[in-house]
Short mmCIF file of C-alpha atoms in Angstrom, two decimals:
data_model
loop_
_atom_site.label_atom_id
_atom_site.label_comp_id
_atom_site.label_asym_id
_atom_site.label_seq_id
_atom_site.Cartn_x
_atom_site.Cartn_y
_atom_site.Cartn_z
CA MET A 1 6.59 -10.72 -24.12
CA ALA A 2 2.95 -9.66 -24.05
CA GLN A 3 0.45 -6.83 -24.27
CA VAL A 4 -0.98 -5.52 -20.97
CA VAL A 5 -4.48 -4.02 -20.83
CA LEU A 6 -5.92 -2.18 -17.84
CA LYS A 7 -9.71 -1.83 -18.04
CA GLU A 8 -11.24 0.76 -15.68
CA ILE A 9 -9.24 -0.48 -12.71
CA VAL A 10 -10.21 0.90 -9.31
CA LYS A 11 -8.63 0.67 -5.87
CA GLN A 12 -10.70 2.14 -3.07
CA TYR A 13 -9.95 2.50 0.63
CA GLY A 14 -13.24 3.50 2.25
CA SER A 15 -14.23 6.75 0.56
CA LEU A 16 -10.71 7.33 -0.82
CA TYR A 17 -9.94 6.34 -4.41
CA ALA A 18 -6.24 5.52 -4.70
CA VAL A 19 -6.78 4.50 -8.35
CA ASN A 20 -9.88 5.80 -10.09
CA ASN A 21 -11.07 4.12 -13.31
CA VAL A 22 -7.67 3.91 -14.99
CA SER A 23 -7.66 2.40 -18.48
CA LEU A 24 -4.63 2.03 -20.73
CA THR A 25 -2.95 -0.45 -23.06
CA VAL A 26 0.75 -1.32 -22.99
CA GLU A 27 1.63 -2.85 -26.34
CA ASP A 28 3.87 -5.91 -26.66
CA GLY A 29 7.48 -4.75 -26.28
CA GLU A 30 6.61 -1.21 -25.10
CA PHE A 31 8.29 0.64 -22.25
CA VAL A 32 5.61 2.59 -20.38
CA ALA A 33 6.39 4.89 -17.45
CA LEU A 34 3.82 5.70 -14.78
CA VAL A 35 4.72 9.15 -13.47
CA GLY A 36 3.30 11.62 -11.01
CA PRO A 37 3.88 13.12 -7.57
CA SER A 38 3.85 11.10 -4.34
CA GLY A 39 0.38 9.73 -3.58
CA CYS A 40 -0.88 9.98 -7.18
CA GLY A 41 -1.62 6.23 -7.46
CA LYS A 42 1.22 5.07 -9.70
CA THR A 43 2.70 2.45 -7.34
CA THR A 44 -0.79 1.25 -6.40
CA THR A 45 -1.53 0.80 -10.12
CA LEU A 46 1.66 -1.25 -10.54
CA ASN A 47 0.75 -3.39 -7.52
CA LEU A 48 -2.70 -4.03 -8.99
CA VAL A 49 -1.09 -5.25 -12.22
CA ALA A 50 1.22 -7.48 -10.17
CA GLY A 51 -1.62 -8.86 -8.06
CA LEU A 52 -0.06 -7.64 -4.81
CA LEU A 53 -3.27 -5.76 -3.96
CA PRO A 54 -6.89 -6.87 -4.47
CA MET A 55 -8.80 -4.66 -6.91
CA THR A 56 -12.03 -2.88 -6.05
CA GLY A 57 -13.09 -2.99 -9.68
CA GLY A 58 -11.91 -3.44 -13.26
CA ASP A 59 -9.80 -6.01 -15.11
CA VAL A 60 -6.15 -6.66 -15.89
CA LEU A 61 -5.27 -8.62 -19.03
CA ILE A 62 -1.76 -9.91 -19.78
CA GLY A 63 -1.42 -11.38 -23.24
CA ASP A 64 -4.65 -13.25 -23.96
CA ARG A 65 -5.39 -14.01 -20.28
CA ASN A 66 -7.55 -12.15 -17.80
CA VAL A 67 -5.33 -12.29 -14.70
CA THR A 68 -7.54 -10.19 -12.41
CA ASP A 69 -8.18 -13.04 -9.98
CA LEU A 70 -4.80 -14.80 -10.30
CA ASP A 71 -2.07 -14.82 -7.64
CA PRO A 72 1.15 -12.90 -8.49
CA LYS A 73 3.06 -16.15 -9.08
CA ASP A 74 0.56 -17.16 -11.78
CA ARG A 75 0.67 -13.88 -13.74
CA ASP A 76 4.03 -14.50 -15.46
CA ILE A 77 5.48 -11.16 -14.32
CA ALA A 78 8.77 -10.19 -12.71
CA MET A 79 9.23 -7.23 -10.38
CA VAL A 80 12.28 -5.05 -9.73
CA PHE A 81 12.04 -2.99 -6.54
CA GLN A 82 13.76 0.13 -5.30
CA ASN A 83 15.54 -1.73 -2.47
CA TYR A 84 17.01 -4.53 -4.70
CA ALA A 85 15.77 -7.25 -2.24
CA LEU A 86 18.87 -9.43 -2.70
CA TYR A 87 19.71 -12.31 -0.36
CA PRO A 88 22.76 -11.01 1.56
CA ASN A 89 24.16 -14.46 2.38
CA LYS A 90 24.03 -15.75 -1.21
CA THR A 91 26.47 -15.06 -4.03
CA VAL A 92 25.29 -13.19 -7.11
CA TYR A 93 25.08 -16.54 -8.95
CA LYS A 94 22.87 -18.02 -6.24
CA ASN A 95 20.70 -14.89 -6.12
CA LEU A 96 20.07 -15.27 -9.86
CA ALA A 97 19.57 -19.02 -9.63
CA PHE A 98 17.15 -19.00 -6.69
CA PRO A 99 13.88 -18.23 -8.59
CA LEU A 100 14.80 -20.95 -11.10
CA GLN A 101 15.43 -23.47 -8.34
CA MET A 102 11.96 -22.69 -6.98
CA ARG A 103 10.58 -23.65 -10.39
CA LYS A 104 12.47 -27.00 -10.18
CA LEU A 105 14.57 -26.41 -13.31
CA SER A 106 17.54 -28.68 -13.94
CA LYS A 107 21.04 -27.57 -12.95
CA ALA A 108 22.04 -27.28 -16.61
CA GLU A 109 19.03 -25.10 -17.46
CA ILE A 110 19.69 -22.89 -14.44
CA ASP A 111 23.33 -22.44 -15.37
CA THR A 112 22.45 -21.53 -18.97
CA LYS A 113 19.83 -18.94 -17.95
CA VAL A 114 22.04 -17.41 -15.25
CA MET A 115 25.00 -17.07 -17.61
CA ASP A 116 22.83 -15.62 -20.39
CA ALA A 117 21.40 -12.99 -18.02
CA ALA A 118 24.84 -12.20 -16.60
CA LYS A 119 26.22 -11.61 -20.10
CA VAL A 120 23.33 -9.30 -21.06
CA LEU A 121 23.88 -7.22 -17.90
CA ASP A 122 27.69 -7.43 -17.89
CA ILE A 123 27.91 -9.01 -14.44
CA VAL A 124 29.68 -12.28 -15.29
CA HIS A 125 32.73 -11.12 -13.31
CA LEU A 126 30.53 -10.53 -10.23
CA LEU A 127 28.90 -13.97 -10.01
CA GLN A 128 30.94 -15.19 -7.04
CA ARG A 129 30.63 -12.00 -5.00
CA LYS A 130 28.04 -11.30 -2.33
CA PRO A 131 25.74 -8.23 -2.39
CA ARG A 132 27.73 -6.37 0.31
CA GLU A 133 30.76 -6.44 -2.02
CA LEU A 134 28.87 -4.66 -4.82
CA SER A 135 28.19 -1.01 -5.58
CA GLY A 136 24.63 0.27 -5.78
CA GLY A 137 24.65 0.11 -9.58
CA GLN A 138 25.98 -3.47 -9.54
CA GLN A 139 23.32 -4.52 -7.03
CA GLN A 140 20.66 -3.03 -9.27
CA ARG A 141 22.01 -5.01 -12.21
CA VAL A 142 21.78 -8.19 -10.14
CA ALA A 143 18.17 -7.35 -9.22
CA LEU A 144 17.45 -6.89 -12.94
CA GLY A 145 19.19 -10.18 -13.67
CA ARG A 146 17.05 -12.03 -11.16
CA ALA A 147 13.96 -10.73 -12.96
CA LEU A 148 15.45 -11.49 -16.37
CA VAL A 149 16.24 -15.18 -15.71
CA ARG A 150 12.56 -15.84 -15.14
CA ASP A 151 11.84 -14.90 -18.78
CA PRO A 152 8.54 -13.22 -17.83
CA GLN A 153 5.92 -11.78 -20.14
CA VAL A 154 6.10 -8.41 -18.35
CA PHE A 155 8.69 -6.58 -16.24
CA LEU A 156 7.26 -4.37 -13.49
CA MET A 157 9.73 -1.86 -12.03
CA ASP A 158 9.01 0.29 -8.97
CA GLU A 159 11.43 3.26 -8.78
CA PRO A 160 14.46 0.98 -9.26
CA LEU A 161 16.98 3.84 -9.53
CA SER A 162 15.86 5.99 -6.61
CA ASN A 163 18.54 4.67 -4.23
CA LEU A 164 21.41 5.50 -6.58
CA ASP A 165 23.44 8.71 -6.63
CA ALA A 166 22.95 11.18 -9.48
CA LYS A 167 25.83 9.93 -11.67
CA LEU A 168 24.82 6.28 -11.30
CA ARG A 169 21.19 7.11 -12.07
CA VAL A 170 22.22 8.59 -15.42
CA GLN A 171 24.36 5.54 -16.21
CA MET A 172 21.63 3.08 -15.20
CA ARG A 173 19.03 4.98 -17.25
CA THR A 174 21.18 4.31 -20.30
CA GLU A 175 21.60 0.65 -19.38
CA LEU A 176 17.90 0.14 -18.73
CA LYS A 177 17.07 1.68 -22.09
CA ARG A 178 19.57 -0.64 -23.79
CA PHE A 179 18.20 -3.59 -21.79
CA HIS A 180 14.72 -2.82 -23.13
CA GLN A 181 15.90 -2.35 -26.72
CA ASP A 182 17.95 -5.58 -26.77
CA LEU A 183 15.24 -7.77 -25.21
CA LYS A 184 12.20 -6.02 -26.74
CA ALA A 185 10.72 -6.41 -23.27
CA THR A 186 7.31 -5.21 -22.13
CA VAL A 187 8.09 -2.90 -19.21
CA ILE A 188 5.86 -0.92 -16.84
CA TYR A 189 8.06 1.44 -14.88
CA VAL A 190 7.04 3.62 -11.91
CA THR A 191 8.96 6.82 -11.19
CA HIS A 192 8.36 10.23 -9.63
CA ASP A 193 11.24 11.56 -11.76
CA GLN A 194 9.72 12.72 -15.03
CA LEU A 195 13.21 13.04 -16.57
CA GLU A 196 13.59 9.24 -16.25
CA ALA A 197 10.26 8.78 -17.99
CA VAL A 198 11.03 11.22 -20.81
CA THR A 199 14.45 9.69 -21.54
CA MET A 200 13.49 6.00 -21.37
CA ALA A 201 9.81 5.45 -22.10
CA ASP A 202 7.92 4.87 -25.34
CA LYS A 203 4.83 6.23 -23.59
CA MET A 204 4.12 8.12 -20.37
CA ALA A 205 1.07 7.73 -18.17
CA VAL A 206 0.85 10.91 -16.10
CA MET A 207 -1.21 10.41 -12.94
CA SER A 208 -2.61 12.73 -10.27
CA GLY A 209 -5.08 12.05 -7.46
CA GLY A 210 -5.69 8.50 -8.65
CA PHE A 211 -6.72 9.64 -12.13
CA LEU A 212 -4.88 9.10 -15.41
CA GLN A 213 -4.32 12.63 -16.70
CA GLN A 214 -2.60 11.90 -20.03
CA TYR A 215 -1.25 8.84 -21.82
CA ASP A 216 0.93 9.50 -24.85
CA SER A 217 4.52 9.59 -26.11
CA PRO A 218 6.88 11.76 -24.02
CA LYS A 219 7.21 14.13 -26.99
CA ASN A 220 3.45 14.67 -27.26
CA VAL A 221 3.00 14.99 -23.49
CA PHE A 222 5.75 17.64 -23.41
CA GLU A 223 4.56 19.55 -26.47
CA HIS A 224 0.79 19.14 -26.03
CA PRO A 225 -0.11 18.83 -22.33
CA VAL A 226 -3.85 18.26 -21.93
CA ASN A 227 -4.19 20.33 -18.76
CA MET A 228 -2.33 22.59 -16.35
CA PHE A 229 -1.26 19.76 -14.07
CA VAL A 230 0.54 17.91 -16.87
CA ALA A 231 2.04 21.19 -18.14
CA SER A 232 3.45 22.01 -14.72
CA PHE A 233 4.66 18.48 -13.96
CA VAL A 234 6.39 17.46 -17.20
CA GLY A 235 9.48 19.44 -18.15
CA SER A 236 12.54 20.60 -16.27
CA PRO A 237 12.24 23.43 -15.40
CA ALA A 238 8.44 23.22 -15.37
CA MET A 239 6.30 25.25 -17.74
CA SER A 240 5.61 28.77 -16.46
CA LEU A 241 1.89 29.49 -15.96
CA ILE A 242 0.50 33.05 -15.79
CA PRO A 243 -3.15 33.78 -14.84
CA LEU A 244 -4.54 36.51 -17.12
CA GLU A 245 -7.83 37.95 -18.40
CA ALA A 246 -8.99 37.73 -22.01
CA ILE A 247 -10.32 41.04 -23.37
CA ASN A 248 -11.71 42.00 -26.76
CA THR A 249 -9.82 44.92 -28.32
CA GLY A 250 -11.48 46.02 -31.54
CA GLY A 251 -12.38 42.50 -32.62
CA LYS A 252 -9.07 41.01 -31.54
CA ILE A 253 -8.29 39.12 -28.33
CA ALA A 254 -5.57 40.25 -25.95
CA LEU A 255 -4.51 38.92 -22.56
CA SER A 256 -4.54 41.53 -19.82
CA SER A 257 -2.60 41.37 -16.55
CA SER A 258 -3.43 42.83 -13.15
CA GLU A 259 -0.31 44.99 -13.61
CA GLY A 260 -1.85 46.80 -16.56
CA TRP A 261 0.01 45.40 -19.56
CA GLN A 262 -1.66 43.61 -22.48
CA LEU A 263 -0.43 40.84 -24.77
CA PRO A 264 -2.24 40.79 -28.15
CA LEU A 265 -2.79 37.21 -29.35
CA SER A 266 -2.20 35.91 -32.87
CA GLU A 267 -5.27 34.97 -34.91
CA ALA A 268 -4.82 31.26 -34.15
CA ASN A 269 -4.42 31.85 -30.41
CA SER A 270 -7.37 34.27 -30.39
CA LYS A 271 -9.58 31.47 -31.74
CA LYS A 272 -8.36 29.14 -29.00
CA ALA A 273 -9.00 31.77 -26.31
CA GLN A 274 -12.58 32.21 -27.52
CA THR A 275 -13.33 28.53 -26.78
CA ALA A 276 -12.74 29.06 -23.03
CA SER A 277 -15.66 28.75 -20.61
CA THR A 278 -14.61 31.96 -18.90
CA SER A 279 -12.61 35.14 -19.56
CA LYS A 280 -9.93 33.80 -17.19
CA ILE A 281 -7.08 32.39 -19.30
CA VAL A 282 -3.84 30.89 -18.06
CA LEU A 283 -0.87 31.48 -20.36
CA GLY A 284 1.78 28.74 -20.41
CA ALA A 285 5.29 28.93 -21.85
CA ARG A 286 8.44 26.80 -21.68
CA HIS A 287 11.67 28.54 -20.67
CA SER A 288 13.24 27.90 -24.09
CA THR A 289 10.40 29.67 -25.93
CA LEU A 290 10.77 32.98 -24.07
CA GLN A 291 13.08 35.84 -24.97
CA LEU A 292 14.39 38.31 -22.41
CA HIS A 293 15.12 41.89 -23.46
CA LYS A 294 16.79 44.63 -21.43
CA SER A 295 14.69 47.31 -23.14
CA LYS A 296 11.13 47.36 -24.46
CA GLU A 297 10.59 45.52 -27.74
CA SER A 298 7.50 45.09 -29.92
CA ASN A 299 5.01 42.64 -28.32
CA SER A 300 7.12 42.31 -25.16
CA VAL A 301 5.73 42.75 -21.65
CA PRO A 302 7.45 44.21 -18.58
CA GLY A 303 8.75 42.15 -15.67
CA ARG A 304 11.33 42.25 -12.89
CA VAL A 305 14.14 39.75 -12.29
CA TYR A 306 13.71 37.75 -9.09
CA THR A 307 16.69 35.35 -9.14
CA VAL A 308 19.52 34.40 -11.50
CA GLU A 309 20.64 30.75 -11.43
CA PRO A 310 23.79 29.90 -13.45
CA THR A 311 24.10 26.16 -14.17
CA GLY A 312 27.19 26.21 -16.39
CA ASP A 313 26.05 25.94 -20.00
CA VAL A 314 22.75 27.76 -19.40
CA THR A 315 21.49 30.39 -16.96
CA PHE A 316 17.92 30.25 -15.65
CA VAL A 317 16.36 33.58 -14.76
CA GLN A 318 13.15 33.81 -12.72
CA VAL A 319 11.10 36.89 -13.58
CA PHE A 320 8.06 38.34 -11.77
CA LEU A 321 5.41 38.74 -14.46
CA GLY A 322 1.64 39.12 -14.28
CA GLY A 323 1.28 37.90 -10.71
CA ALA A 324 3.40 34.82 -11.39
CA THR A 325 7.05 33.85 -11.75
CA VAL A 326 8.27 32.76 -15.18
CA ILE A 327 11.54 31.01 -15.97
CA VAL A 328 13.67 32.09 -18.94
CA SER A 329 16.83 30.33 -20.12
CA LEU A 330 19.71 32.52 -21.26
CA ASP A 331 23.20 32.11 -22.61
CA PRO A 332 25.64 32.44 -19.67
CA SER A 333 27.25 35.45 -21.37
CA VAL A 334 24.08 37.53 -20.86
CA ASP A 335 24.43 39.63 -17.70
CA VAL A 336 21.27 40.26 -15.69
CA LYS A 337 20.82 40.99 -11.99
CA SER A 338 18.13 40.58 -9.34
CA ASP A 339 15.50 43.38 -9.31
CA GLN A 340 16.49 44.50 -12.82
CA GLU A 341 13.59 45.60 -15.03
CA VAL A 342 13.34 43.43 -18.17
CA TRP A 343 10.86 42.72 -20.96
CA ILE A 344 9.67 39.24 -21.94
CA GLU A 345 8.68 38.26 -25.46
CA PHE A 346 6.46 35.20 -26.10
CA ASP A 347 6.67 32.94 -29.15
CA GLN A 348 3.03 32.91 -30.29
CA GLU A 349 3.52 29.62 -32.15
CA ARG A 350 4.77 27.81 -29.05
CA LEU A 351 2.77 29.25 -26.19
CA HIS A 352 -0.04 27.32 -24.47
CA LEU A 353 -3.45 28.54 -23.36
CA PHE A 354 -5.52 26.95 -20.60
CA ASP A 355 -9.07 27.52 -19.42
CA GLY A 356 -8.81 29.32 -16.07
CA GLU A 357 -11.91 27.51 -14.79
CA THR A 358 -11.47 23.90 -15.99
CA GLU A 359 -7.63 24.03 -16.23
CA MET A 360 -7.87 22.14 -19.53
CA ALA A 361 -5.77 23.07 -22.56
CA LEU A 362 -7.51 25.24 -25.15
CA THR A 363 -7.28 23.81 -28.65
CA ASP A 364 -8.27 24.87 -32.15
CA PRO A 365 -12.06 25.12 -32.46
#
């Protein structure tokens, strides 16, 4: 396997930048997920690495080679697509063998590589079947196997699980993670599903509007989003964001809402708020860090329940608060109803503050 380096890569269509000066390094053996909403540039970035699109600018390095001007077949990569792209008239064995036959390998070598890949993916018993006789998950395994037999330096995967039903997606996530661990493969994986990225990847590259917003471990992206876009995209449910105004109350900073309530900030958070370029501050909080009270408590602020969504082991409650809707997770035994007045308490050690003008996270000065 090999390291992959993207150096200020650009893809431009007229005045539109589909990928705008993206730079990142995928270490040898790392699983990196490119995530973001539709149209953010993640698939275009993958296609630039693969050589399927000409670049407007920048360089792609795989291992010790600059492959920017090489054809896809010369880059030593293997791609796994969302639609499997299997030959319907060939057996699973022949689907796996085909790329090796194109490379003029001997029959013995082909048989060894096909059997090795089939064992890794637990599809030995499917080798004589045709794609139409396979389930979606089995077809995806065959598509993985066809990439695996080529023994590439890098695996490029473009939303390979998006055609599977919910249960199969969970199962295949586990199998892909095990596939990566067993082979120590270098994988670049495109998905719009941030849960896939969080559960499988060593690092996440969060993209929006062609720009790389944040590149870090899933844990750090979740706990320390660099801006409001990342905060609202990563996490399920998403982080709640409340636009407020910072005011000075006797030397201390509090956040004031248009509804009249104030939330005094801790000393550490006051220092962060003072680094903002404006008095407009956006307060961010994950559902698990909020506490809902049915009567007023110290440092709690008033809100009104909008909806109650039981999911079995947890209930999500949406609450109107400060001109926004926040999501709180509760034990299913807690009984709350729509339009009920409640009070929300924030964990000062786990809340997030963002500059209302730049939308960037406020950090310790």
